[in-house]
């Protein structure tokens, strides 16, 4: 069963686009792409790996332009080979260009976490060992990174300092 995306996902996406587009938008696309121009975009796997964050792509594109049509061709947890088209989207060229980098960065990062986790999970298969994560995460992306660990077959330890006691050498 695939876990649910964390509830913070929309906030992460909104922050990312505020950072990238500000209140102005994509100046280059506004200056070079005619109004009304439409395109088809594809996200293609460049390496073999465990996909994570595929639904995040749809959320990113919809955040920029709700009229973009998105087709998810793989699911989170699927292994994609090099050259596999994982998402196809069509709509306003300006919107696709404005949305692409945040969507690509998130899906690539989360898929990287899931792929690495899967490699470790596979390495200890049959031993009874579990691969668990830590709090050493990218600020603001913890919930999504921990989601990707689960997609890769790992287990979450604690989400933060607030949900478990763990006495370390620093405390001693």
Short mmCIF file of C-alpha atoms in Angstrom, two decimals:
data_model
loop_
_atom_site.label_atom_id
_atom_site.label_comp_id
_atom_site.label_asym_id
_atom_site.label_seq_id
_atom_site.Cartn_x
_atom_site.Cartn_y
_atom_site.Cartn_z
CA UNK A 1 0.00 0.00 0.00
CA UNK A 2 1.42 3.37 -1.02
CA UNK A 3 1.55 5.91 1.82
CA UNK A 4 -0.29 9.20 1.50
CA UNK A 5 1.65 12.32 0.65
CA UNK A 6 2.22 14.40 3.77
CA UNK A 7 -0.27 17.21 4.39
CA UNK A 8 2.59 19.77 4.18
CA UNK A 9 3.13 19.01 0.49
CA UNK A 10 1.00 21.88 -0.82
CA UNK A 11 2.78 24.32 1.51
CA UNK A 12 6.20 23.12 0.28
CA UNK A 13 5.07 23.61 -3.31
CA UNK A 14 3.64 27.06 -2.63
CA UNK A 15 6.89 28.17 -0.91
CA UNK A 16 8.97 26.82 -3.79
CA UNK A 17 6.99 28.76 -6.39
CA UNK A 18 7.00 31.96 -4.30
CA UNK A 19 10.77 31.62 -4.21
CA UNK A 20 11.09 30.89 -7.95
CA UNK A 21 8.41 33.11 -9.49
CA UNK A 22 7.92 35.79 -6.81
CA UNK A 23 5.00 38.05 -7.77
CA UNK A 24 6.36 38.53 -11.29
CA UNK A 25 6.40 35.10 -12.95
CA UNK A 26 8.79 33.65 -15.52
CA UNK A 27 10.17 36.75 -17.24
CA UNK A 28 11.98 34.80 -19.95
CA UNK A 29 8.87 32.87 -21.00
CA UNK A 30 6.75 36.03 -20.86
CA UNK A 31 9.25 37.74 -23.17
CA UNK A 32 9.79 34.89 -25.63
CA UNK A 33 6.70 32.65 -25.77
CA UNK A 34 3.56 33.93 -27.53
CA UNK A 35 0.36 34.10 -25.49
CA UNK A 36 -1.77 31.03 -26.19
CA UNK A 37 1.14 28.84 -27.34
CA UNK A 38 0.67 25.23 -26.21
CA UNK A 39 3.16 22.39 -25.73
CA UNK A 40 3.51 18.83 -24.54
CA UNK A 41 6.11 18.13 -21.87
CA UNK A 42 7.53 14.81 -20.75
CA UNK A 43 9.52 13.86 -17.69
CA UNK A 44 11.91 11.09 -18.70
CA UNK A 45 14.01 8.98 -16.31
CA UNK A 46 17.71 9.62 -16.84
CA UNK A 47 18.74 6.81 -14.52
CA UNK A 48 17.16 3.57 -13.38
CA UNK A 49 15.48 4.15 -10.05
CA UNK A 50 12.55 3.90 -7.70
CA UNK A 51 10.07 6.66 -8.44
CA UNK A 52 8.78 8.88 -5.63
CA UNK A 53 6.89 12.15 -5.83
CA UNK A 54 5.05 11.45 -9.07
CA UNK A 55 1.80 12.92 -7.65
CA UNK A 56 3.82 15.96 -6.56
CA UNK A 57 4.47 16.75 -10.23
CA UNK A 58 0.73 17.03 -10.86
CA UNK A 59 0.37 19.23 -7.77
CA UNK A 60 3.21 21.48 -8.96
CA UNK A 61 1.82 21.91 -12.46
CA UNK A 62 -1.69 22.50 -11.11
CA UNK A 63 -0.34 25.08 -8.66
CA UNK A 64 0.97 27.12 -11.58
CA UNK A 65 -1.94 26.46 -13.96
CA UNK A 66 -4.93 24.28 -13.10
CA UNK A 67 -5.70 23.80 -16.80
CA UNK A 68 -2.52 21.78 -17.46
CA UNK A 69 -3.43 18.18 -18.30
CA UNK A 70 -1.17 15.70 -16.51
CA UNK A 71 -0.89 11.98 -17.18
CA UNK A 72 1.11 9.97 -14.64
CA UNK A 73 2.60 6.99 -16.50
CA UNK A 74 4.25 5.39 -13.45
CA UNK A 75 3.34 5.31 -9.77
CA UNK A 76 5.36 5.99 -6.68
CA UNK A 77 7.30 2.84 -5.84
CA UNK A 78 7.62 1.73 -9.48
CA UNK A 79 11.11 1.21 -10.85
CA UNK A 80 11.71 3.20 -14.02
CA UNK A 81 14.46 2.34 -16.47
CA UNK A 82 16.52 4.92 -18.34
CA UNK A 83 14.36 6.54 -21.00
CA UNK A 84 11.02 5.74 -19.34
CA UNK A 85 8.50 8.55 -19.70
CA UNK A 86 7.15 8.92 -16.17
CA UNK A 87 4.84 11.93 -16.64
CA UNK A 88 3.35 13.60 -19.69
CA UNK A 89 1.73 17.04 -19.47
CA UNK A 90 0.12 19.37 -21.97
CA UNK A 91 -1.00 22.95 -21.74
CA UNK A 92 0.20 26.52 -21.94
CA UNK A 93 3.89 26.59 -22.88
CA UNK A 94 4.45 29.54 -20.56
CA UNK A 95 2.87 27.65 -17.66
CA UNK A 96 4.80 24.46 -18.35
CA UNK A 97 8.08 26.37 -18.44
CA UNK A 98 7.25 28.27 -15.26
CA UNK A 99 6.34 25.05 -13.44
CA UNK A 100 8.97 22.65 -14.73
CA UNK A 101 12.01 23.29 -12.52
CA UNK A 102 10.28 22.99 -9.15
CA UNK A 103 8.45 19.84 -10.28
CA UNK A 104 11.63 18.27 -11.69
CA UNK A 105 13.71 19.14 -8.64
CA UNK A 106 11.18 17.64 -6.24
CA UNK A 107 10.55 14.42 -8.17
CA UNK A 108 14.29 13.91 -8.82
CA UNK A 109 15.20 14.49 -5.18
CA UNK A 110 12.45 12.27 -3.79
CA UNK A 111 13.16 9.53 -6.34
CA UNK A 112 16.84 9.69 -5.38
CA UNK A 113 15.94 9.19 -1.70
CA UNK A 114 13.61 6.30 -2.59
CA UNK A 115 16.19 4.69 -4.89
CA UNK A 116 18.98 4.85 -2.31
CA UNK A 117 16.66 3.54 0.38
CA UNK A 118 15.61 0.65 -1.90
CA UNK A 119 19.28 -0.24 -2.49
CA UNK A 120 19.88 -0.50 1.26
CA UNK A 121 16.62 -2.40 1.83
CA UNK A 122 17.58 -4.87 -0.90
CA UNK A 123 21.09 -5.25 0.57
CA UNK A 124 19.71 -6.43 3.94
CA UNK A 125 16.86 -8.48 2.50
CA UNK A 126 16.34 -11.73 4.38
CA UNK A 127 18.32 -10.63 7.44
CA UNK A 128 15.42 -9.22 9.44
CA UNK A 129 17.13 -5.82 9.52
CA UNK A 130 15.12 -2.67 8.81
CA UNK A 131 16.41 0.45 7.11
CA UNK A 132 15.35 3.49 9.11
CA UNK A 133 15.74 7.20 8.49
CA UNK A 134 16.94 10.03 10.72
CA UNK A 135 16.12 13.70 11.24
CA UNK A 136 19.10 14.72 9.08
CA UNK A 137 16.85 16.09 6.37
CA UNK A 138 16.66 19.12 4.12
CA UNK A 139 14.96 21.97 6.00
CA UNK A 140 11.35 22.24 4.92
CA UNK A 141 11.39 18.89 3.09
CA UNK A 142 11.47 16.47 6.03
CA UNK A 143 7.95 15.10 5.61
CA UNK A 144 8.44 14.56 1.86
CA UNK A 145 11.87 12.97 2.33
CA UNK A 146 10.47 10.63 4.97
CA UNK A 147 7.63 9.79 2.57
CA UNK A 148 10.27 8.86 -0.05
CA UNK A 149 12.04 6.60 2.48
CA UNK A 150 8.80 4.65 2.96
CA UNK A 151 8.28 4.47 -0.83
CA UNK A 152 11.77 2.95 -1.04
CA UNK A 153 10.89 0.29 1.54
CA UNK A 154 12.41 1.91 4.62
CA UNK A 155 10.76 2.89 7.88
CA UNK A 156 10.51 6.25 9.56
CA UNK A 157 12.17 6.73 12.93
CA UNK A 158 10.99 9.95 14.52
CA UNK A 159 9.66 12.97 12.71
CA UNK A 160 11.21 15.48 15.09
CA UNK A 161 12.27 16.22 18.61
CA UNK A 162 8.61 16.39 19.59
CA UNK A 163 7.54 12.77 19.07
CA UNK A 164 10.14 10.52 20.73
CA UNK A 165 12.85 10.55 23.37
CA UNK A 166 16.34 9.71 22.18
CA UNK A 167 19.22 10.31 24.60
CA UNK A 168 22.46 10.89 22.72
CA UNK A 169 26.01 11.78 23.71
CA UNK A 170 25.15 15.49 23.42
CA UNK A 171 22.66 15.10 26.28
CA UNK A 172 25.21 13.33 28.49
#
